[in-house]
């Protein structure tokens, strides 16, 4: 059992909270007030960023002290949205939200994952007709191993998880968000994920 705090109580954060609680972890969805959020982060071993990516950097940078020594699992994509509310461009071209977070939080172990799929697949990967791929990006091997264990708890098979390397590889997976509006327009909000076929 691990103490996990989730920042963001929407569909992504709520789904992860339910699934990780079911897997036996102690999960807290942080309230919106800054003081309560800081308290929730301070008591956690792992913090999951499921906040809207455009505001994540500012919100998490304010928690630098509380996040010191923690594993920060970043599942968000920082995008500029188009008129229809779907992603139209990347907020950090040539970089990534994960890299920006790691730079702002040098004493935190940032791991990027689960950002290349519709949110329902995060907690039900076996619901797809073909095996999906969950990618890991991060500088710290031990932190990535811990996050790999969380993915297994969410139903991801080991062979579906690919460690891409350092945090700079997150710019590749975050770039995949540019597929999303086209996939949704072509096929609706049916569950999907980026998958590596071998």
mmCIF file of C-alpha atoms in Angstrom, residues 49-117:
data_model
loop_
_atom_site.group_PDB
_atom_site.id
_atom_site.type_symbol
_atom_site.label_atom_id
_atom_site.label_comp_id
_atom_site.label_asym_id
_atom_site.label_seq_id
_atom_site.Cartn_x
_atom_site.Cartn_y
_atom_site.Cartn_z
ATOM 1 C CA UNK A 49 -0.567 15.444 -11.604
ATOM 2 C CA UNK A 50 -3.954 15.142 -13.311
ATOM 3 C CA UNK A 51 -4.579 18.885 -13.502
ATOM 4 C CA UNK A 52 -5.141 20.647 -16.845
ATOM 5 C CA UNK A 53 -1.687 20.884 -18.401
ATOM 6 C CA UNK A 54 -1.839 24.583 -19.227
ATOM 7 C CA UNK A 55 -1.870 25.493 -15.514
ATOM 8 C CA UNK A 56 0.154 22.595 -14.119
ATOM 9 C CA UNK A 57 3.585 24.221 -14.056
ATOM 10 C CA UNK A 58 2.501 27.237 -12.015
ATOM 11 C CA UNK A 59 0.426 25.133 -9.620
ATOM 12 C CA UNK A 60 3.113 22.534 -8.971
ATOM 13 C CA UNK A 61 6.017 24.982 -8.797
ATOM 14 C CA UNK A 62 4.221 26.576 -5.847
ATOM 15 C CA UNK A 63 4.476 23.192 -4.077
ATOM 16 C CA UNK A 64 8.240 22.869 -4.496
ATOM 17 C CA UNK A 65 8.917 22.417 -0.786
ATOM 18 C CA UNK A 66 6.127 19.872 -0.280
ATOM 19 C CA UNK A 67 7.183 17.895 -3.385
ATOM 20 C CA UNK A 68 10.826 17.592 -2.339
ATOM 21 C CA UNK A 69 11.846 13.935 -2.426
ATOM 22 C CA UNK A 70 8.488 12.776 -3.810
ATOM 23 C CA UNK A 71 7.728 10.913 -7.019
ATOM 24 C CA UNK A 72 5.593 13.122 -9.253
ATOM 25 C CA UNK A 73 3.678 11.161 -11.877
ATOM 26 C CA UNK A 74 2.695 13.543 -14.652
ATOM 27 C CA UNK A 75 -0.186 12.323 -16.843
ATOM 28 C CA UNK A 76 -1.129 15.742 -18.271
ATOM 29 C CA UNK A 77 -0.547 17.325 -21.659
ATOM 30 C CA UNK A 78 0.051 21.071 -21.916
ATOM 31 C CA UNK A 79 -1.744 22.285 -25.018
ATOM 32 C CA UNK A 80 -3.188 25.333 -26.657
ATOM 33 C CA UNK A 81 -6.805 24.456 -27.383
ATOM 34 C CA UNK A 82 -8.647 25.284 -30.576
ATOM 35 C CA UNK A 83 -12.135 26.800 -30.868
ATOM 36 C CA UNK A 84 -13.732 23.374 -30.374
ATOM 37 C CA UNK A 85 -11.848 22.811 -27.114
ATOM 38 C CA UNK A 86 -9.606 20.113 -28.591
ATOM 39 C CA UNK A 87 -5.800 20.432 -28.615
ATOM 40 C CA UNK A 88 -4.511 22.580 -31.482
ATOM 41 C CA UNK A 89 -0.841 22.989 -30.534
ATOM 42 C CA UNK A 90 1.716 22.288 -27.806
ATOM 43 C CA UNK A 91 2.225 24.849 -25.056
ATOM 44 C CA UNK A 92 5.936 23.994 -24.812
ATOM 45 C CA UNK A 93 7.142 23.274 -28.374
ATOM 46 C CA UNK A 94 10.682 21.933 -28.383
ATOM 47 C CA UNK A 95 10.230 20.887 -24.762
ATOM 48 C CA UNK A 96 7.473 19.285 -22.684
ATOM 49 C CA UNK A 97 5.453 19.861 -19.557
ATOM 50 C CA UNK A 98 7.365 17.049 -17.861
ATOM 51 C CA UNK A 99 10.712 18.692 -18.617
ATOM 52 C CA UNK A 100 9.441 22.041 -17.400
ATOM 53 C CA UNK A 101 8.230 20.414 -14.179
ATOM 54 C CA UNK A 102 11.549 18.637 -13.612
ATOM 55 C CA UNK A 103 13.444 21.896 -14.126
ATOM 56 C CA UNK A 104 11.161 23.754 -11.712
ATOM 57 C CA UNK A 105 11.273 20.893 -9.183
ATOM 58 C CA UNK A 106 14.906 19.673 -9.181
ATOM 59 C CA UNK A 107 14.494 17.725 -5.930
ATOM 60 C CA UNK A 108 11.401 15.852 -7.179
ATOM 61 C CA UNK A 109 11.451 12.671 -9.271
ATOM 62 C CA UNK A 110 9.214 13.436 -12.258
ATOM 63 C CA UNK A 111 7.926 10.489 -14.286
ATOM 64 C CA UNK A 112 5.778 10.978 -17.386
ATOM 65 C CA UNK A 113 3.261 8.283 -18.294
ATOM 66 C CA UNK A 114 -0.340 7.525 -19.396
ATOM 67 C CA UNK A 115 -0.622 10.655 -21.572
ATOM 68 C CA UNK A 116 -1.002 8.922 -24.950
ATOM 69 C CA UNK A 117 -4.527 7.549 -24.592
#
